XYZ file of C-alpha atoms in Angstrom:
163
model
C 0.061 0.006 0.066
C 2.079 2.571 -1.416
C 1.506 6.164 -0.353
C -0.529 5.197 2.589
C -1.073 8.323 5.247
C -0.294 6.495 8.808
C -2.221 7.668 11.916
C 1.658 8.506 13.918
C 0.427 12.168 15.304
C -2.198 10.278 16.825
C -0.231 7.630 18.367
C 2.238 9.048 19.994
C 2.160 9.324 23.327
C 3.581 12.181 25.691
C 6.617 11.004 27.610
C 6.612 9.989 30.685
C 8.569 12.686 32.259
C 8.020 15.957 31.041
C 4.272 14.605 29.563
C 5.148 16.364 25.759
C 4.277 14.878 22.637
C 7.668 17.036 21.337
C 10.475 15.599 23.707
C 8.871 12.063 23.043
C 9.254 12.363 19.055
C 12.521 13.654 19.412
C 13.963 10.401 22.248
C 12.501 8.654 19.288
C 14.992 10.631 16.836
C 17.593 10.103 18.830
C 16.881 6.161 18.974
C 19.055 3.781 17.028
C 18.872 0.210 16.709
C 15.519 0.255 18.285
C 16.622 0.960 21.936
C 14.162 3.386 23.459
C 15.608 2.778 26.913
C 18.947 3.579 25.873
C 17.838 7.241 24.169
C 15.340 8.174 27.199
C 17.765 7.865 29.388
C 19.877 9.712 27.122
C 17.712 12.649 26.725
C 16.386 12.871 30.452
C 20.421 12.872 31.420
C 21.040 15.526 29.241
C 17.187 17.485 30.491
C 18.787 16.908 34.193
C 22.548 18.312 32.900
C 20.439 20.922 31.638
C 18.163 21.370 34.819
C 21.484 22.070 37.099
C 23.217 24.907 34.754
C 19.747 26.581 34.580
C 19.575 26.818 38.883
C 23.047 28.608 37.797
C 21.645 31.041 35.497
C 20.975 34.380 36.796
C 19.461 35.885 34.190
C 15.876 37.222 34.125
C 14.912 35.660 30.829
C 16.474 32.417 31.036
C 13.959 29.313 30.652
C 12.174 28.441 33.707
C 12.895 24.633 33.439
C 14.728 21.930 31.290
C 11.742 21.344 29.288
C 11.261 24.889 28.271
C 15.137 25.413 27.231
C 14.461 22.469 25.008
C 11.150 24.123 23.186
C 13.064 27.149 22.967
C 16.638 25.668 21.586
C 14.008 23.384 18.981
C 12.320 26.947 17.820
C 15.793 28.516 17.543
C 16.950 25.901 15.005
C 14.154 25.824 12.585
C 14.822 26.703 9.031
C 12.106 29.155 7.198
C 13.202 28.514 3.883
C 15.389 25.550 1.975
C 16.900 25.600 -0.601
C 15.379 22.527 -3.353
C 17.232 21.302 -6.612
C 14.860 21.478 -9.811
C 15.533 20.561 -13.292
C 14.330 23.174 -16.016
C 15.835 22.803 -19.322
C 18.550 20.640 -18.735
C 20.379 22.406 -15.686
C 19.766 22.128 -12.013
C 18.931 24.821 -9.923
C 18.664 25.475 -6.417
C 15.555 26.669 -5.641
C 14.958 28.761 -2.076
C 11.293 27.075 -0.786
C 9.317 27.746 2.689
C 9.910 24.844 5.070
C 6.285 23.536 6.385
C 6.143 22.925 10.495
C 6.352 19.611 10.314
C 9.771 19.379 7.997
C 11.159 22.725 10.208
C 11.141 19.972 12.930
C 12.160 17.294 11.535
C 15.405 19.553 10.333
C 16.126 21.153 14.087
C 16.363 17.639 15.239
C 18.214 15.845 13.032
C 20.485 18.957 13.234
C 20.348 19.264 16.803
C 21.311 15.338 17.016
C 23.769 15.051 14.187
C 25.686 18.438 15.536
C 25.928 16.180 18.883
C 26.764 13.001 17.770
C 29.676 14.585 15.334
C 31.560 15.746 18.567
C 33.172 12.173 20.009
C 35.084 11.383 23.645
C 31.990 12.416 26.071
C 29.281 11.154 27.528
C 25.984 11.436 24.527
C 24.450 13.025 27.390
C 27.073 16.078 27.899
C 27.259 16.345 24.253
C 23.376 16.902 23.494
C 23.494 19.027 26.915
C 25.899 21.752 25.405
C 24.668 21.468 21.694
C 20.844 21.905 23.268
C 21.696 24.666 25.678
C 23.912 26.370 22.815
C 20.895 26.377 20.745
C 18.875 28.126 23.198
C 21.411 30.969 23.113
C 21.707 30.629 19.114
C 25.113 29.223 18.958
C 26.144 26.178 18.001
C 27.228 23.408 15.665
C 23.127 23.233 14.655
C 22.644 26.942 14.436
C 25.782 27.099 12.053
C 24.339 24.687 10.055
C 20.628 26.431 9.812
C 22.292 30.075 9.104
C 23.905 28.271 6.357
C 20.942 26.860 5.055
C 18.980 30.767 5.278
C 21.929 31.670 3.295
C 22.318 29.111 0.728
C 18.589 30.152 -0.051
C 19.389 34.382 0.036
C 21.881 33.649 -2.456
C 19.632 31.411 -5.195
C 16.871 34.461 -4.436
C 17.206 34.918 -8.227
C 15.898 31.195 -9.588
C 13.020 31.748 -6.462
C 10.443 32.326 -10.106
C 10.802 27.881 -10.768
C 9.428 27.531 -7.377
């Protein structure tokens, strides 16, 4: 049954600790080889580390808890535009296009997880906590990837009429 739409959005259960569906989806994206318990432990350890850092934070605009920090990081990393390759008249053009909400979220998840996995030498929970912390502040590798994507879309604005 090709092209069948799944009911995954309704089937997704909120995560047990925070009761948040976005975090639950993030845990599923961190998971590899079907080891959900390991992924859950990694994400919750990262959230605990962020909570510890937030207790030391004195800035008034700082998030109150790790979940708020996590959601802020995801929102910061979401790209508004991206370039898609389009073949027109024998030539390939990089055409800038708007990104829908679901793809924005999946790209943000992917960039944060890949930038955390790209670093080696420390436990994954530490790397993930640092990447989320940096993304919430508008820094880090995931934010650099977002900026690069936006820059490419800006550079190829001339081909926007092909969209």
